[in-house]
XYZ file of C-alpha atoms in Angstrom:
253
model
C 5.395 164.165 42.898
C 6.193 160.885 44.613
C 8.231 158.117 42.984
C 7.656 154.532 44.120
C 9.967 151.823 42.808
C 7.925 148.768 41.823
C 11.015 146.963 40.581
C 14.599 147.844 39.746
C 16.315 144.583 38.826
C 18.222 144.915 35.559
C 17.529 142.678 32.546
C 14.913 140.618 34.378
C 13.402 140.034 37.827
C 15.674 139.032 40.674
C 15.144 137.252 43.999
C 14.303 140.488 45.832
C 12.899 142.708 43.081
C 10.778 142.645 39.946
C 12.262 144.044 36.757
C 11.925 147.726 35.834
C 8.771 149.583 36.851
C 8.147 152.920 38.571
C 4.956 154.501 39.867
C 4.802 158.289 39.851
C 1.939 160.068 41.627
C 1.379 163.810 41.506
C -1.204 166.385 40.511
C -3.967 163.843 41.049
C -2.418 161.494 38.470
C -0.968 158.008 38.818
C 1.450 157.048 36.044
C 3.712 154.027 35.605
C 7.020 154.344 33.812
C 7.725 150.857 32.419
C 5.986 147.677 33.509
C 8.545 144.860 33.442
C 8.310 141.284 34.691
C 6.632 141.098 38.101
C 5.768 144.770 38.437
C 1.984 144.435 38.189
C 1.956 142.430 41.396
C 4.072 145.061 43.120
C 1.818 147.830 41.765
C -1.171 146.308 43.555
C 0.507 146.897 46.916
C 0.297 150.630 46.217
C -2.562 151.222 43.774
C -5.562 149.513 42.247
C -4.642 149.029 38.561
C -8.054 150.487 37.665
C -6.835 153.763 39.173
C -3.914 154.115 36.778
C -4.168 157.232 34.617
C -1.425 156.394 32.096
C 1.320 153.928 31.209
C 4.595 155.112 29.670
C 7.124 152.659 28.216
C 10.716 153.694 27.605
C 11.227 150.803 25.160
C 9.878 147.379 24.332
C 12.345 144.924 25.819
C 10.499 142.415 28.062
C 12.138 143.544 31.304
C 10.452 146.915 30.725
C 7.074 145.903 29.299
C 6.291 142.206 29.917
C 3.573 142.922 32.493
C 1.564 144.989 30.033
C -0.008 141.646 29.068
C -0.929 141.027 32.699
C -2.474 144.496 32.908
C -4.607 143.702 29.846
C -5.942 140.579 31.576
C -6.577 142.483 34.808
C -8.515 145.295 33.183
C -10.448 143.016 30.801
C -11.510 140.221 33.105
C -11.535 141.498 36.680
C -15.194 141.405 37.850
C -14.891 144.896 39.341
C -15.893 147.497 38.245
C -18.929 146.392 36.224
C -18.702 146.895 32.499
C -15.568 147.886 30.660
C -13.374 150.659 32.054
C -12.348 153.337 29.595
C -9.042 152.762 27.790
C -6.052 154.468 29.360
C -3.296 156.271 27.435
C -0.211 154.195 26.734
C 2.729 156.308 25.577
C 5.341 154.105 23.959
C 7.627 153.563 20.952
C 5.993 153.369 17.553
C 5.800 149.570 17.320
C 3.960 149.195 20.635
C 0.471 148.378 19.238
C 1.698 145.414 17.177
C 4.444 144.255 19.541
C 2.289 144.291 22.672
C -0.580 142.628 20.817
C 1.770 139.857 19.680
C 2.995 139.389 23.250
C -0.568 139.055 24.530
C -2.370 137.095 21.798
C -2.351 133.277 22.071
C -1.693 133.057 18.328
C -1.047 135.366 15.403
C -4.437 134.390 13.969
C -6.377 135.502 17.068
C -7.137 139.043 15.946
C -9.712 139.650 18.677
C -7.166 138.991 21.417
C -4.580 141.010 19.529
C -6.751 144.136 19.480
C -5.838 145.984 22.674
C -7.825 149.128 21.900
C -10.378 148.315 24.611
C -7.607 148.638 27.205
C -5.228 151.249 25.782
C -5.193 154.343 23.654
C -1.788 154.163 22.006
C 0.215 157.390 21.853
C 3.636 157.318 20.139
C 6.423 159.018 22.030
C 7.788 162.153 20.420
C 6.203 165.507 21.098
C 5.629 166.594 24.727
C 2.329 165.307 26.111
C 0.116 166.216 29.048
C -0.917 163.570 31.544
C -3.414 165.693 33.409
C -1.258 168.467 34.918
C 1.957 166.450 34.425
C 4.074 167.193 31.362
C 5.790 164.210 29.727
C 8.822 164.835 27.528
C 10.690 162.020 25.777
C 14.103 162.071 24.118
C 15.554 159.288 21.948
C 18.562 157.529 23.442
C 21.001 154.897 22.182
C 20.010 151.259 22.689
C 19.603 148.282 20.341
C 15.956 149.237 19.707
C 13.793 152.376 19.604
C 14.267 153.724 23.123
C 13.610 156.920 25.057
C 14.567 158.701 28.230
C 11.542 160.236 29.954
C 10.961 163.449 31.896
C 7.913 164.174 34.045
C 7.418 167.728 35.294
C 4.818 169.220 37.616
C 4.674 172.221 39.910
C 8.218 173.307 39.155
C 9.687 169.871 39.981
C 11.032 167.275 37.567
C 11.891 163.583 37.453
C 14.009 162.164 34.637
C 14.229 158.430 33.950
C 17.000 157.235 31.654
C 15.339 154.033 30.491
C 18.045 151.836 28.970
C 20.783 153.721 27.161
C 24.430 154.115 26.452
C 26.116 157.508 26.882
C 24.536 160.164 24.631
C 24.063 163.917 24.534
C 20.267 163.677 24.414
C 20.212 162.081 27.851
C 22.297 164.891 29.348
C 20.056 167.495 27.692
C 16.820 165.902 28.920
C 18.179 165.461 32.454
C 19.379 169.081 32.745
C 18.672 170.395 36.269
C 16.270 167.570 37.082
C 15.410 167.330 40.769
C 15.612 163.522 40.703
C 17.511 161.532 38.063
C 16.575 157.850 37.992
C 19.388 156.399 35.934
C 20.390 152.935 34.897
C 23.760 151.575 36.032
C 23.956 148.122 34.533
C 27.600 147.106 34.762
C 30.972 148.059 36.265
C 32.946 150.476 34.147
C 35.044 148.969 31.361
C 36.401 151.087 28.523
C 35.899 148.121 26.174
C 32.193 147.680 26.997
C 29.689 148.320 24.165
C 28.911 152.046 24.124
C 25.356 151.978 22.763
C 23.708 149.542 25.166
C 23.972 150.517 28.848
C 25.702 152.821 31.323
C 28.242 151.889 33.948
C 28.005 153.296 37.447
C 30.728 155.792 36.574
C 28.942 156.888 33.401
C 25.675 157.385 35.298
C 27.547 159.678 37.687
C 29.131 161.532 34.786
C 25.740 162.164 33.184
C 24.352 163.373 36.521
C 27.279 165.769 36.933
C 27.052 167.096 33.360
C 23.294 167.605 33.690
C 23.524 169.307 37.089
C 20.823 167.138 38.667
C 19.763 167.441 42.272
C 19.757 163.755 43.230
C 20.838 160.533 41.528
C 19.049 157.218 42.025
C 20.769 154.235 40.414
C 18.583 151.486 39.006
C 18.573 148.502 36.602
C 21.376 146.636 38.419
C 21.352 142.960 37.323
C 21.506 140.284 39.992
C 24.956 139.195 38.814
C 26.623 142.544 39.602
C 27.245 144.169 42.981
C 25.225 147.361 43.309
C 27.673 148.704 45.889
C 30.432 148.656 43.272
C 28.278 150.650 40.865
C 27.288 153.040 43.662
C 30.941 153.691 44.478
C 31.658 154.395 40.806
C 28.801 156.885 40.578
C 29.820 158.627 43.801
C 33.321 159.044 42.403
C 31.939 160.928 39.396
C 29.089 162.934 40.969
C 29.367 164.858 44.234
C 25.630 165.239 44.856
C 23.358 162.790 46.708
C 23.518 159.282 45.223
C 21.847 156.053 46.290
C 20.705 152.718 44.924
C 16.999 152.540 44.144
C 15.242 149.977 46.314
C 12.240 147.879 45.315
C 9.285 149.169 47.315
C 11.064 152.402 48.177
C 9.360 155.778 47.829
C 11.177 158.998 47.011
C 9.829 162.557 46.960
C 10.524 164.558 43.823
């Protein structure tokens, strides 16, 4: 598999990166994990949105799903290809059909606009699912809304994406022996920080160490924090390869 970072800015787009969005290609499939503010534009530098095979959303905060509305417009109204392309699977938390419809529709009364079934086949996260030859596994994590960490496996290789989460056992279990662990590091470590919202750089390193991952990529760094500080924290807790994810960067899995 190949991971391409469409955006990695935490909590919203920044001056050099869209918000969270990641393209994973492997086994003849093209899948996006999250589609935050600005990521659809970045996606088009790598892939025609008509060639997407699936969308997977870790949770429904705007910095992880805002550009789903833009994808609806693109697939509905682009003059190519002729006719209506088949709906693509969208794996997401249970409220996705109503929440994404509300984000897209110009008003609550516009039921035609709010029906997204021509663009997506909604699939609630829970049981493992097949995306072609890729296997998607989701595990609930701690965040102020329904949220999941995600694991994609193919050909004996695995990528785990934390989504947004505080420290929790389910994240360590899902990430066990992953080849690449794409993990949020949202703020510098502070013992008084809320525990069920985000990870610090140190906590991301601790999860990577406990899970025995092969490589740690830090993501979701807000523009108001220094990524190098979070990188140093993670490196102090995990002795394997660690780096900051870079918008536009590609990483083999």
